C-alpha atoms as a printed R data frame, in Angstrom:
   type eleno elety resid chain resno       x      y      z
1  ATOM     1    CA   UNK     A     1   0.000  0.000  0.000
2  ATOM     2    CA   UNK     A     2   3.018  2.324  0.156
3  ATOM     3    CA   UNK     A     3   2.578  3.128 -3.299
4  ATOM     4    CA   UNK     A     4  -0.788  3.864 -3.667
5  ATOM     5    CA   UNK     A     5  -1.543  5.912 -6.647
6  ATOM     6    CA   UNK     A     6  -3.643  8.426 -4.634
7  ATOM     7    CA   UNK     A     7  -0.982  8.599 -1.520
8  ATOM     8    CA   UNK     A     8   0.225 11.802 -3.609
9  ATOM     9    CA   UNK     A     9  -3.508 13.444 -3.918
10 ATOM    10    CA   UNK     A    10  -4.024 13.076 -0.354
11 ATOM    11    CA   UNK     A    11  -0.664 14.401  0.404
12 ATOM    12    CA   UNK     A    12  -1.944 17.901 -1.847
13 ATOM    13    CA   UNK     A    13  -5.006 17.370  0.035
14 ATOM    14    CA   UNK     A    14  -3.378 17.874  3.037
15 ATOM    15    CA   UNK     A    15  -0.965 21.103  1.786
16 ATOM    16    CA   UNK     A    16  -4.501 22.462  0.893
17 ATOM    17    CA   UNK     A    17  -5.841 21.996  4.057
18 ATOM    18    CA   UNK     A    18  -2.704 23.740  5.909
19 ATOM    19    CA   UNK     A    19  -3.617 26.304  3.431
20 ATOM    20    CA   UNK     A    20  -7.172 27.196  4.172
21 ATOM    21    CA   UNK     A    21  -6.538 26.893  7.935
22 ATOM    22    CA   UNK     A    22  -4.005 29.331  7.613
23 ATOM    23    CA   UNK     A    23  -6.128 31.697  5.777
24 ATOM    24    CA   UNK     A    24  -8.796 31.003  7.580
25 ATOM    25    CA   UNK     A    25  -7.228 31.697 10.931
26 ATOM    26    CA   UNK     A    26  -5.427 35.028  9.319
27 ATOM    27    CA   UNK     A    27  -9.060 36.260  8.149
28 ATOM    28    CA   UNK     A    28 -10.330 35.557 11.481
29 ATOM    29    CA   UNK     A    29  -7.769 38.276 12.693
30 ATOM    30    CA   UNK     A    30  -8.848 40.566 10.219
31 ATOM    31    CA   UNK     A    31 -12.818 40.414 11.541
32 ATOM    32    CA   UNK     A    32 -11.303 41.914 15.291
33 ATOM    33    CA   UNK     A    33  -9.680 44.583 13.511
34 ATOM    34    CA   UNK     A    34 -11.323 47.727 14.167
35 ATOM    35    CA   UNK     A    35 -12.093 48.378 10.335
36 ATOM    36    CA   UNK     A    36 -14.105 45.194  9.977
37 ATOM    37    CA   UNK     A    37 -16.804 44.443  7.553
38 ATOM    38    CA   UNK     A    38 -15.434 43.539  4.118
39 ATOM    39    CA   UNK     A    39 -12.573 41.215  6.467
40 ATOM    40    CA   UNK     A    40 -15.870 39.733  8.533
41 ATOM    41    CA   UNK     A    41 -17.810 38.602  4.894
42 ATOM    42    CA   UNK     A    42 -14.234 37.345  3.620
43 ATOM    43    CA   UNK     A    43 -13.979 35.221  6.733
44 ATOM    44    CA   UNK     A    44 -17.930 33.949  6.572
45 ATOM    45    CA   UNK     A    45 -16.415 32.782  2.645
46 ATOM    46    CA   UNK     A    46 -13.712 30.713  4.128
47 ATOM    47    CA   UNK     A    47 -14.987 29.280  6.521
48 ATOM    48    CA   UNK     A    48 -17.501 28.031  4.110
49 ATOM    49    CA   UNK     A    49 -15.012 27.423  1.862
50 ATOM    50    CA   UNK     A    50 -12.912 25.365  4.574
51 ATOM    51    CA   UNK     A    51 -16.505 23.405  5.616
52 ATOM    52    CA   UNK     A    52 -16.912 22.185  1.805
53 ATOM    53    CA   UNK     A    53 -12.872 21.528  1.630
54 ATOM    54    CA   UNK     A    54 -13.530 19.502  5.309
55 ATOM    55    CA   UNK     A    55 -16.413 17.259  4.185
56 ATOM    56    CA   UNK     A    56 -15.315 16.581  0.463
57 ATOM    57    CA   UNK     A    57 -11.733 15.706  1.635
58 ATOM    58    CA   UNK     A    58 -13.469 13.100  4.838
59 ATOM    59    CA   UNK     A    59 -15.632 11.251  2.277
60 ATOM    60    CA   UNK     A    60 -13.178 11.125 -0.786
61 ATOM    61    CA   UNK     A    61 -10.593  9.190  1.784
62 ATOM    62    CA   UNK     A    62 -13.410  7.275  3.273
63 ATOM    63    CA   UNK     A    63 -14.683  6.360 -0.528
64 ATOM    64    CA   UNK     A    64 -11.027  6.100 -1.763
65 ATOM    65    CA   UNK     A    65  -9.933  3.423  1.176
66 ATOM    66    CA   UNK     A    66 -13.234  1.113  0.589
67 ATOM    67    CA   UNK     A    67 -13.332  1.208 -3.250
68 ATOM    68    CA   UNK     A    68  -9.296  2.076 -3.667
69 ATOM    69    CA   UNK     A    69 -10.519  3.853 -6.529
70 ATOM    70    CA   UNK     A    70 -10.954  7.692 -6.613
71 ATOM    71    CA   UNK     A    71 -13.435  9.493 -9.017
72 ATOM    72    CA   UNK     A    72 -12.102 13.055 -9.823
73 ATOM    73    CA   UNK     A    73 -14.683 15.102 -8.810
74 ATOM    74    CA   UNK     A    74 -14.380 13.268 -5.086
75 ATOM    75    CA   UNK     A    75 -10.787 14.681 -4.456
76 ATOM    76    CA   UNK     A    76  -9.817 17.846 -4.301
């Protein structure tokens, strides 16, 4: 299993997923700056954004580990 085929996807997966946290967490800043609602709505995006990213990525690795076959549109 150490060379699965979709060991790299889930490898981006993760890189994307250190990637909206860290945006997410630096837009969450933004909404307790003083000047705050265009930073507040960009925030409400991403952590939309990051929800969608969160479920998607759970069930393509949950699909991908019973079936060991990945359709495109299930990873990210």
């Amino acid at each position: 299993m150490a060379n699965h085929p979709y060991h790299s996807i889930f490898k981006n997966n993760l890189i994307l997923f250190a990637v909206f946290l860290f945006i997410f967490a630096a837009s969450l800043f933004f909404v307790y700056s003083p000047d705050g609602v265009f930073p507040a709505a960009l925030s409400t995006v991403f952590l939309i954004l990051f929800m969608i990213f969160l479920l998607t990525g759970s069930l393509s690795m949950g699909f991908c580990q019973k079936t060991e076959s990945c359709p495109f549109w299930l990873v990210f």
